[in-house]
XYZ file of C-alpha atoms in Angstrom:
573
model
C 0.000 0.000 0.000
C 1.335 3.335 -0.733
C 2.621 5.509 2.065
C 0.619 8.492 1.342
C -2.343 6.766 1.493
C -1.806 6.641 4.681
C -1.198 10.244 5.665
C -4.371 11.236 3.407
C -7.229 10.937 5.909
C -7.442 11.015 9.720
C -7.471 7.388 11.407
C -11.726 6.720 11.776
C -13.126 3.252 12.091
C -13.807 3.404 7.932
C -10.106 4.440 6.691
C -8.607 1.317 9.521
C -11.101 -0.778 7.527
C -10.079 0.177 3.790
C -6.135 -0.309 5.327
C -7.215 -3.396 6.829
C -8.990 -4.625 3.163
C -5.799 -3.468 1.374
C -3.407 -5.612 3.661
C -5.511 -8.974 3.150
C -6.734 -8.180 -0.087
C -3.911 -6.398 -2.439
C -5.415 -4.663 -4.837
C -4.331 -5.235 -8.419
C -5.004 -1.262 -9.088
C -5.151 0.541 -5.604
C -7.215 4.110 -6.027
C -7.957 6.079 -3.119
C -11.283 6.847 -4.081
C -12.184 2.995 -2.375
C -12.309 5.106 0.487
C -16.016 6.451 -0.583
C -16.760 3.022 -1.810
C -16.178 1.687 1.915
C -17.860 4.664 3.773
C -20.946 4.301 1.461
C -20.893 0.564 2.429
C -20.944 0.841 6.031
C -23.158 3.869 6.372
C -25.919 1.613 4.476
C -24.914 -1.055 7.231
C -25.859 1.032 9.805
C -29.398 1.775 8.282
C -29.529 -2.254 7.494
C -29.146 -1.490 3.760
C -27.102 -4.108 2.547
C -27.220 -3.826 -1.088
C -25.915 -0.952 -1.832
C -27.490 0.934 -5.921
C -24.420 3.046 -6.892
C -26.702 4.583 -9.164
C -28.024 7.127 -6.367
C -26.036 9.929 -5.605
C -25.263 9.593 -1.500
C -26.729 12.868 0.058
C -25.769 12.546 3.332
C -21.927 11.680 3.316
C -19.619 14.005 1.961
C -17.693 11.879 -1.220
C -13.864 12.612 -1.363
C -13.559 12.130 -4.970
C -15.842 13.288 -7.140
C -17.182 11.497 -10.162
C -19.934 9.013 -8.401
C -20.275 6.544 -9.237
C -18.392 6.260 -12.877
C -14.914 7.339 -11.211
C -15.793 5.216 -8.221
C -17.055 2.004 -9.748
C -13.603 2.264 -11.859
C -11.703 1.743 -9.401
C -13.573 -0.992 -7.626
C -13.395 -2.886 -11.151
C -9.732 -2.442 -11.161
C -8.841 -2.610 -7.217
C -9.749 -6.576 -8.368
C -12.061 -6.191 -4.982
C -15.301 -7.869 -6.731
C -13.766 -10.450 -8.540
C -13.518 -14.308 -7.358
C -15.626 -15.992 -4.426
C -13.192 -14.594 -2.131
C -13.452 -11.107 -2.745
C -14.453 -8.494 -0.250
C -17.198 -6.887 -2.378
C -19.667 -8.358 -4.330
C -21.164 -6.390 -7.549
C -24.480 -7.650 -9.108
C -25.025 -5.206 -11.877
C -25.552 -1.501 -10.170
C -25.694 -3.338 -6.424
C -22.623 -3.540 -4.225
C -22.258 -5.245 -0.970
C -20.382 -6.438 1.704
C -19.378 -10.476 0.460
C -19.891 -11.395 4.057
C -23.551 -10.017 4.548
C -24.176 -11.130 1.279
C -22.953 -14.745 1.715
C -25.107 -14.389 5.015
C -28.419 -13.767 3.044
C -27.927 -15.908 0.359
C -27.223 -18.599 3.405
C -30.497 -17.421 5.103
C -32.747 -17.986 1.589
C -31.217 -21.819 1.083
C -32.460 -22.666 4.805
C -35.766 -20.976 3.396
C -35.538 -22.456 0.470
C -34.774 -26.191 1.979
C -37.874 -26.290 3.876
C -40.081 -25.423 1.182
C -41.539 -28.986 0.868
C -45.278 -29.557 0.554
C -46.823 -30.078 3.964
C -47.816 -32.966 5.317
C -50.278 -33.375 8.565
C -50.805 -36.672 9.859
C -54.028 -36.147 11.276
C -54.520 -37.744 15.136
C -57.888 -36.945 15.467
C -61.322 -36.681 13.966
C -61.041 -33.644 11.725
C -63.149 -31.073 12.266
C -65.224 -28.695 9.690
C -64.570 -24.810 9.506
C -67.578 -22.745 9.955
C -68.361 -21.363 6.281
C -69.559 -18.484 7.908
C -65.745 -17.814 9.563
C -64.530 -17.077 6.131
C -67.279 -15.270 4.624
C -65.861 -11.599 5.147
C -61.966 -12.605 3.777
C -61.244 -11.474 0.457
C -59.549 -13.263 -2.052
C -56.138 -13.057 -1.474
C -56.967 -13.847 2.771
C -59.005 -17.242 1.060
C -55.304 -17.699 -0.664
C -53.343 -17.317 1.899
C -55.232 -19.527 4.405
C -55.126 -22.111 1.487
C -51.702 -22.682 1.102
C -51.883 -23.666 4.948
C -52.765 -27.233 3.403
C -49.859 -27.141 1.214
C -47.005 -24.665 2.196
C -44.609 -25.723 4.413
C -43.122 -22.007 4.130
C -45.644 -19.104 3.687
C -45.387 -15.455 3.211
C -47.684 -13.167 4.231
C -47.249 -9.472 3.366
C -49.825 -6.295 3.800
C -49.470 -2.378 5.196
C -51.392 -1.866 8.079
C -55.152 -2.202 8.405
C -55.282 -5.218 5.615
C -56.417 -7.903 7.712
C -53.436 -9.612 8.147
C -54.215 -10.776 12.053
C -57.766 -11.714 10.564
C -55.868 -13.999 7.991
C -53.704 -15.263 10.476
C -56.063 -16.376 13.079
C -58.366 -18.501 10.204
C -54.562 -19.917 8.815
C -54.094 -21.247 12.715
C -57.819 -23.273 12.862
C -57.132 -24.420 9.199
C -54.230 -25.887 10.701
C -56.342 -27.489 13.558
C -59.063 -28.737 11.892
C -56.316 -31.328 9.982
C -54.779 -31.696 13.435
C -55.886 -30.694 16.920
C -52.782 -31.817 18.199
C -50.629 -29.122 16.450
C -47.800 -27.356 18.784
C -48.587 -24.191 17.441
C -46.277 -20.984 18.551
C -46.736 -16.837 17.437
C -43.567 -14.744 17.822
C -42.429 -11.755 17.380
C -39.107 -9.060 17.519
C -40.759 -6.949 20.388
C -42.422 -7.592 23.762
C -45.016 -4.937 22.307
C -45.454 -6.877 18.969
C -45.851 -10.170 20.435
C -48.523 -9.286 23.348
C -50.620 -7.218 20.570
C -50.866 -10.228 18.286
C -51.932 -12.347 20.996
C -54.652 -10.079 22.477
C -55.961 -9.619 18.879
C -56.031 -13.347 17.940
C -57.454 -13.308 21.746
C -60.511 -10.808 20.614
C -60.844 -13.160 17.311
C -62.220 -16.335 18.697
C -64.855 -15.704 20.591
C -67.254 -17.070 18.478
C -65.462 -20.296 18.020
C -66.007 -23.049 20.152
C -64.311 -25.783 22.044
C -61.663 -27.734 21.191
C -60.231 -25.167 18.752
C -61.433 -21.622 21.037
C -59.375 -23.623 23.542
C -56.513 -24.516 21.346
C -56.391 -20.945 20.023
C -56.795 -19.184 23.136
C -54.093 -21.343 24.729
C -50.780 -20.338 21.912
C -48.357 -18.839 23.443
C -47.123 -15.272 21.918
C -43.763 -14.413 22.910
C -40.719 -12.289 21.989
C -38.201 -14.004 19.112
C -35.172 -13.519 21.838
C -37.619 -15.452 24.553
C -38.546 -18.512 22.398
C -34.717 -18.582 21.520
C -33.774 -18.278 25.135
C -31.041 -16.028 24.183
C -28.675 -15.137 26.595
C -24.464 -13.592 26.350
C -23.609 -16.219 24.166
C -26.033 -16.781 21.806
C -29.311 -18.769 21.112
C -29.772 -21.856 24.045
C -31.816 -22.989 21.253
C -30.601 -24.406 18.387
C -29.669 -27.133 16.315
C -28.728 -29.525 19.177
C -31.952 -28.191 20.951
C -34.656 -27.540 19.111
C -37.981 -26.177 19.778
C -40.696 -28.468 19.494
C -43.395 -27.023 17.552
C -45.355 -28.041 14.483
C -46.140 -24.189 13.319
C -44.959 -20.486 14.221
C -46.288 -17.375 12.918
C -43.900 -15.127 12.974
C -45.126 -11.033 12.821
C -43.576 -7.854 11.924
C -40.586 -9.230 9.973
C -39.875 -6.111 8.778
C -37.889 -5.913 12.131
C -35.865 -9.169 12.197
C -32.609 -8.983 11.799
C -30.513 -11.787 9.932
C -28.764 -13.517 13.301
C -32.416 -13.998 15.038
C -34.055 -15.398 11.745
C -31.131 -17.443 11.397
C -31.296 -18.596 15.159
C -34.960 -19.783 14.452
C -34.402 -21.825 11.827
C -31.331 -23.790 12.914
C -34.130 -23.885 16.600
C -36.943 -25.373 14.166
C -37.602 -29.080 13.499
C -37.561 -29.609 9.467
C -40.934 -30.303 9.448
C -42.026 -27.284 11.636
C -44.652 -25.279 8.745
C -43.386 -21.496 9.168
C -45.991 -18.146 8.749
C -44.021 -15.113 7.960
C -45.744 -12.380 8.490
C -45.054 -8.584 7.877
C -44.989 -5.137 5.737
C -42.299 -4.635 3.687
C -42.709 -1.040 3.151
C -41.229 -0.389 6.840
C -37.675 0.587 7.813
C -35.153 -2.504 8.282
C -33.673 -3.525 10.895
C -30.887 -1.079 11.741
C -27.025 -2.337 11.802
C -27.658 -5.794 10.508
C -29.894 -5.852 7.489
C -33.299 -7.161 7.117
C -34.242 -10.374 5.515
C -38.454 -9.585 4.836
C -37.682 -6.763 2.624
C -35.300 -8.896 0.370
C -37.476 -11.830 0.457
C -39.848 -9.768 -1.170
C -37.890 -8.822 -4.114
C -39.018 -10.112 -7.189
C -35.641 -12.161 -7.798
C -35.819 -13.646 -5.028
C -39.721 -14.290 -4.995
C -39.194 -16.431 -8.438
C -38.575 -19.061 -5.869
C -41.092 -18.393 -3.203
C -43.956 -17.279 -5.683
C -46.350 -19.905 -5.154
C -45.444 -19.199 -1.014
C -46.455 -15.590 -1.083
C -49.691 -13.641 -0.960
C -49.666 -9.627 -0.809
C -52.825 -8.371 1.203
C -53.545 -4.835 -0.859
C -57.433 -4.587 0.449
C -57.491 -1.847 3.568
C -60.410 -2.812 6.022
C -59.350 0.124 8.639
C -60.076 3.582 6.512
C -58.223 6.152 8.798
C -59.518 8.957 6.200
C -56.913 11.670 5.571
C -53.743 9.453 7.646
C -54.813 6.552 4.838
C -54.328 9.020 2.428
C -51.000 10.413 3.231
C -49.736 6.845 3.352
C -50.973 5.614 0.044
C -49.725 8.867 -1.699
C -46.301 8.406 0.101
C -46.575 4.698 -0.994
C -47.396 5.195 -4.405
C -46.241 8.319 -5.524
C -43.051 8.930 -3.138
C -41.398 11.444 -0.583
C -41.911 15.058 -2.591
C -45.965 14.100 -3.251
C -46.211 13.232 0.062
C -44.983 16.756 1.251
C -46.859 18.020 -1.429
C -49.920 16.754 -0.696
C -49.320 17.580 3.149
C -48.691 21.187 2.156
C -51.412 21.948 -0.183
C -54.232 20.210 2.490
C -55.904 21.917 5.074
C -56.181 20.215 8.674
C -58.910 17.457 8.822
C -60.675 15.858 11.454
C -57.670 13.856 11.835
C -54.197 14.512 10.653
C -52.588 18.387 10.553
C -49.200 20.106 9.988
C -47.496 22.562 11.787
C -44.382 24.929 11.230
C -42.226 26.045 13.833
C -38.631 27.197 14.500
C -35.722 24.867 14.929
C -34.504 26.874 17.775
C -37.072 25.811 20.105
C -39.204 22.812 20.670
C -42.468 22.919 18.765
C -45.370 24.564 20.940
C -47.735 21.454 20.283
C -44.857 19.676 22.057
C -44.210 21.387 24.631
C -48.410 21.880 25.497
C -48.974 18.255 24.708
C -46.016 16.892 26.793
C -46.877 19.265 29.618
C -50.067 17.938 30.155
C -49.098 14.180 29.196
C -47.132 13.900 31.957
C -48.970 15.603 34.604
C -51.587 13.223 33.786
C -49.341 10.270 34.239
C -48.350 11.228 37.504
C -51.673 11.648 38.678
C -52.521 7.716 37.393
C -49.103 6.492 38.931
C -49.731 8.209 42.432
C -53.573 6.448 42.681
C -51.791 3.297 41.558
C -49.498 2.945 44.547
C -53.077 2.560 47.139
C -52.909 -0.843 45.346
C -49.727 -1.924 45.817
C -48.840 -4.144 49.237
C -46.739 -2.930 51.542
C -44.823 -6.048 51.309
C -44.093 -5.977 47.928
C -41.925 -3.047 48.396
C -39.497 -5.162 50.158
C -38.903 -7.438 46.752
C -36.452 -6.755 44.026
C -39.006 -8.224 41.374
C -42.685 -9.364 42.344
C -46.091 -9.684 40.478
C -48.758 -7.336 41.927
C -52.714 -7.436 41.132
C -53.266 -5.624 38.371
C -56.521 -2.572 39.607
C -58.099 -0.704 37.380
C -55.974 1.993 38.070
C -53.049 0.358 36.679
C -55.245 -0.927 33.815
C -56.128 2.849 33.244
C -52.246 4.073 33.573
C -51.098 1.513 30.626
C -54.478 2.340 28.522
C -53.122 6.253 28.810
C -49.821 5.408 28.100
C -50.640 3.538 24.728
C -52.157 7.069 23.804
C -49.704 9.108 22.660
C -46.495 8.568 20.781
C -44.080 11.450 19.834
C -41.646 10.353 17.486
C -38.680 11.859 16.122
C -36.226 10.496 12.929
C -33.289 10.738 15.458
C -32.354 10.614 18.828
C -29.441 13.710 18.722
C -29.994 17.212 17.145
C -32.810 19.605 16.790
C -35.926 18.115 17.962
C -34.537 14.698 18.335
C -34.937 12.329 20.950
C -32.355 13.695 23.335
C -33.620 17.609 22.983
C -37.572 16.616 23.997
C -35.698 14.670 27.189
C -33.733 17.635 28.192
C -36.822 19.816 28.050
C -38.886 17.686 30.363
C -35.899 15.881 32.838
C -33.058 18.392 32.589
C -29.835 18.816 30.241
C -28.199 16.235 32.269
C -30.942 13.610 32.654
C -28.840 10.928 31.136
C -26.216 10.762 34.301
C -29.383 11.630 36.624
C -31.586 8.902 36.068
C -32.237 8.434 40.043
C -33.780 11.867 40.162
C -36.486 10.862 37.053
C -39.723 11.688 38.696
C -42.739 9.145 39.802
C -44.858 8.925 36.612
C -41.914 9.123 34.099
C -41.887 6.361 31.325
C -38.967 4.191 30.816
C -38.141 1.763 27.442
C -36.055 -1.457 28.317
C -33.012 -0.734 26.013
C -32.191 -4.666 26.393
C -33.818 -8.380 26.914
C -33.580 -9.583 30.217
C -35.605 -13.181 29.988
C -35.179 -13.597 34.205
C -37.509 -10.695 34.733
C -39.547 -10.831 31.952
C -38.450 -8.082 30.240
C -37.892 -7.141 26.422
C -35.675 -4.537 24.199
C -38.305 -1.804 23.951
C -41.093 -2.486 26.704
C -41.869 0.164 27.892
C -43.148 0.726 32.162
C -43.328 3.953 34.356
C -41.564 4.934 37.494
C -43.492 4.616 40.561
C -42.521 5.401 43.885
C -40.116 7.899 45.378
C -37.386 7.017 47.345
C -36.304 3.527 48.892
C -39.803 2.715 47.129
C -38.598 4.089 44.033
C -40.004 1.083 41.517
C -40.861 0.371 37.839
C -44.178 -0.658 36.778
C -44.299 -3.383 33.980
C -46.855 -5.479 32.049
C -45.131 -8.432 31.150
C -46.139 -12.290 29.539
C -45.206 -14.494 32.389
C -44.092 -18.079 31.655
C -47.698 -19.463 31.705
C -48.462 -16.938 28.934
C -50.645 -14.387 31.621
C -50.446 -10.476 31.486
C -48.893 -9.692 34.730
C -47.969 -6.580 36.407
C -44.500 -6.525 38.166
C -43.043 -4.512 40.464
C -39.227 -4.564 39.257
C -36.467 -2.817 41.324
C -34.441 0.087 39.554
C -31.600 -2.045 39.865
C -32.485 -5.098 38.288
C -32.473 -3.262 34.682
C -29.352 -3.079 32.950
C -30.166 -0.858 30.515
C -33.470 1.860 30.049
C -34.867 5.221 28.748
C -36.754 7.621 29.277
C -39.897 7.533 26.743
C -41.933 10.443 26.351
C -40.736 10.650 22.746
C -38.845 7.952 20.371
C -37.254 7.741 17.381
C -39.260 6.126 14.909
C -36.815 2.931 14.385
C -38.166 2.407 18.346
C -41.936 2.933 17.508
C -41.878 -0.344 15.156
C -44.318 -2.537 17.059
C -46.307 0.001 18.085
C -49.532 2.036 17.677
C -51.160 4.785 19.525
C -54.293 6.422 18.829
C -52.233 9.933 18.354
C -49.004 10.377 17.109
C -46.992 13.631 17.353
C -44.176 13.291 14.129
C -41.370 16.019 14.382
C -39.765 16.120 11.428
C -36.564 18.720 11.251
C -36.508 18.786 7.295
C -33.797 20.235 5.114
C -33.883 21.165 1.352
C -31.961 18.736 -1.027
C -29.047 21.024 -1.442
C -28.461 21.711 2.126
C -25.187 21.005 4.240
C -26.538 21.778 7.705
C -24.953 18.370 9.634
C -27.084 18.582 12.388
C -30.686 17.730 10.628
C -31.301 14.510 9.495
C -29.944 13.989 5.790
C -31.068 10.972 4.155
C -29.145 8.386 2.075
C -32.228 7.837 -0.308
C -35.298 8.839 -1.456
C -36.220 5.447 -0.126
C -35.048 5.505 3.108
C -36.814 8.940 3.913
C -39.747 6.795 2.476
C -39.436 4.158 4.791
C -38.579 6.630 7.806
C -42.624 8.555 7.169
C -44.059 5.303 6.556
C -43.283 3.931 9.625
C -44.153 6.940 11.620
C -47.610 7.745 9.893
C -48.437 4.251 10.482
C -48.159 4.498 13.668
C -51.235 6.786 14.000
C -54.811 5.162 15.121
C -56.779 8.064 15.157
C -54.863 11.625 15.102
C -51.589 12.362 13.094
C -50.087 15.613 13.516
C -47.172 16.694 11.407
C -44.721 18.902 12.691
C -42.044 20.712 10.384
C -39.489 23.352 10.495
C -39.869 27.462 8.976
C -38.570 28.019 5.351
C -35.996 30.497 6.689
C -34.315 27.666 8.792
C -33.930 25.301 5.714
């Protein structure tokens, strides 16, 4: 490697890597200008885009060399870097990636592709008819989908929000049990949120069934991906040597799986264990690690899985102007979506408002204000329910009241989300508003009534990356409040000492990667834009079209019943 090389840029992660990649890969023609081919590479990474389209101009890193991509894909051709099965960088047409993330997805889609044998129940039992009337309000492509249950060892099921992909699900399941009642049936999913919602709407789904299949149905256990793995500081307990022993999973929100857990599952699964996938592919990946639902929905890759997949496109749940917005931004992209949100005036439920960079939005402020005086005023009646005894224990299950069951229901109300956790209006700013500028090293003096997100799983107390619980207490009886699936598959409420949780938030706002999993009837979106030519570093600048795309989706899915918009002034763009 040449010497000046060296001395040409300062010693970051990305520059040790393209040294590193020069040393064990000498490259036949060595042009410095790898050194935007590598930082485009891992910034993707750390959105979980791991195919990389040269083709679009990166807007938010700063390119050494000009000349993208013509000068750039030059010298990859020449640097000898794409060539062989060994080489660092793989090029398919206009996509480059990583070899090793892409040997890691095209190992992921054999394992898919392995099990994708015709299924075969042996039934035990008496089968048992499907009341006609069960299926009379699915649509076409639901009818498919709960078909292929008979034949489809491996099926994909894809839909936006609102399609009646749960409803699908839940008549898949009793197809499943009316060839065998004996099924070992499991749902999954990436977040303690995800997991507990897809159980208590399967849960609101059968109650016109009856017994033995209400029974069977009501009786499935729902449970985090990390839990069923039993994953721990080395890895999956389960796997290969240990597997799970289950006939069927239905696995949800895919969208937000990364490669190592869907990996984990299948080496945990039993070859002839029939697999539901389940999930919209228009939301963000999963950040860091790349997401295999999005990719498995590619039409390359769906040449193999065609006959596997159904795409629910009929919307049961018309949120009128919100339903809108997201079909626009779906179909017609970022700029008609702003369009469209400029040009309309506020409806009954979604609006926009402008406000200055320099402070946090008014609505904010007002909402947030209010928001948490309420939830102090819900966490101080819940402590009259607690036992004085349980105050003495580091972790213990207390009755939920209706208090409590008010406290969560409020909580699930609101959710103020923000593309980012540093800079204006991110994460971090709304926090220092509401806790102080140095709430991060003062988390003992966070308030009774604050709300805290799990920032890791912790399996021994029931706890989940992302759950989210309120402080209660002040104190020695300074506690947080959790709803949590206990082993037997109950909703409990558990008293868990502060320092029993390695790792939490605050939550009165989240970025939007956070909110996957999660609904609330309103939504609060702050959105710090910048014009395309801008070179402001502190507001969020977006690789792609797409991945702004993705970023809204998410966000305005959210939303229940009340989106509001909130942007910055013209003069601060």
């Amino acid at each position: 490697m040449k010497e000046p090389f060296k001395k040409k840029f300062s010693t970051d992660l990305n520059t040790s890597l393209l040294a590193t990649l020069a040393r064990y890969f000498p490259p036949i023609e060595f042009n410095e200008a790898l050194i935007d081919v590598v930082n485009v590479l891992m910034d993707g990474l750390s959105r979980g885009d791991i195919y990389i389209d040269m083709r679009e101009i990166p807007k938010n890193l700063e390119l050494k060399y000009k000349g993208w991509p013509s000068f750039h894909m030059k010298a990859l051709l020449e640097s000898g870097w794409t060539k062989g099965d060994h080489s660092p960088i793989v090029l398919n047409g206009d996509l480059i990636s990583w070899r090793r993330k892409h040997n890691e997805i095209v190992e992921t889609i054999q394992k898919i592709l392995v099990r994708n044998k015709p299924i075969k129940y042996l039934p035990k039992e008496l089968p048992i008819r499907i009341n006609a009337k069960s299926l009379e309000h699915l649509n076409i492509q639901q009818l498919e989908a709960v078909n292929l249950v008979e034949s489809q060892q491996i099926i994909l099921l894809s839909g936006g929000p609102g399609t009646g992909k749960t409803s699908t699900i839940l008549q898949m399941l009793v197809k499943a049990l009316t060839r065998n009642i004996t099924l070992q049936i499991a749902m999954a999913a990436p977040t303690g949120k995800a997991s507990k919602k897809l159980k208590d709407t399967i849960q609101a789904g059968i109650e016109d069934f009856e017994d033995p299949i209400k029974d069977k149905l009501s009786n499935i256990s729902s449970k985090t991906l990390h839990k069923w793995l039993e994953a721990g500081p080395n890895g999956f307990r389960r796997n290969s040597q240990r597997l799970l022993k289950l006939d069927l999973i239905v696995v949800d929100e895919m969208s937000m799986v990364d490669l190592s857990t869907i990996n984990g599952l299948l080496d945990s699964l039993p070859k002839s264990c029939q697999i539901i996938l389940v999930g919209d592919p228009d939301q963000l990946l999963p950040i860091g690690s790349g997401g295999i639902w999005q990719i498995l929905q590619r039409k390359d890759t769906k040449t193999n899985l065609q006959s596997n997949s159904v795409k629910l496109t009929k919307s049961y749940r018309n949120k009128g102007d919100i339903a809108l917005l997201r079909n626009t931004l779906k179909d017609e992209g970022v700029d008609a979506f702003w369009r469209l949100l400029s040009m309309k005036k506020d409806s009954s439920n979604t609006s926009q408002h402008l406000s200055s960079l320099k402070n946090i939005p008014d609505p904010v402020i007002s909402t947030l204000l209010n928001y948490r005086k309420k939830l102090k005023e819900l966490t101080e009646n819940c402590i009259h329910y607690i036992p004085t005894e349980a105050w003495e224990s580091s972790m213990i299950e207390v009755e939920p009241s209706i208090e409590m069951l008010k406290l969560y229901n409020f909580i699930d109300n609101l959710l103020i989300l923000c593309p980012q956790r540093n800079g204006p209006w991110g994460v971090k700013k709304i926090h220092e508003f509401l806790l102080g500028k140095r709430f991060e090293e003062e988390v003992q003096k966070w308030g009774q009534g604050t709300p805290i997100m799990a920032r890791s799983n912790q399996p021994e107390i029931g706890l989940a990356n992302g759950d989210v619980g309120i402080i209660i207490g002040d104190g020695e009886k300074r506690r947080f409040l959790f709803n949590v699936f206990s082993e037997e598959q109950r909703l409990v409420t558990r008293l868990i000492n502060p320092s029993r949780l390695k790792m939490f938030d605050a939550a009165y706002a989240m970025t939007i990667h956070k909110s996957q999993g999660s609904e609330a009837d309103q939504v609060i979106l702050v959105w710090p834009r910048t014009s395309k030519n801008s070179e402001e570093t502190n507001l969020m600048n977006f690789y792609s079209d797409d991945y702004e795309k993705r970023m809204l989706y998410t966000a305005i899915t959210r939303a229940k019943k009340q989106l509001l918009v909130i942007t910055n002034k013209e003069e601060d763009f």
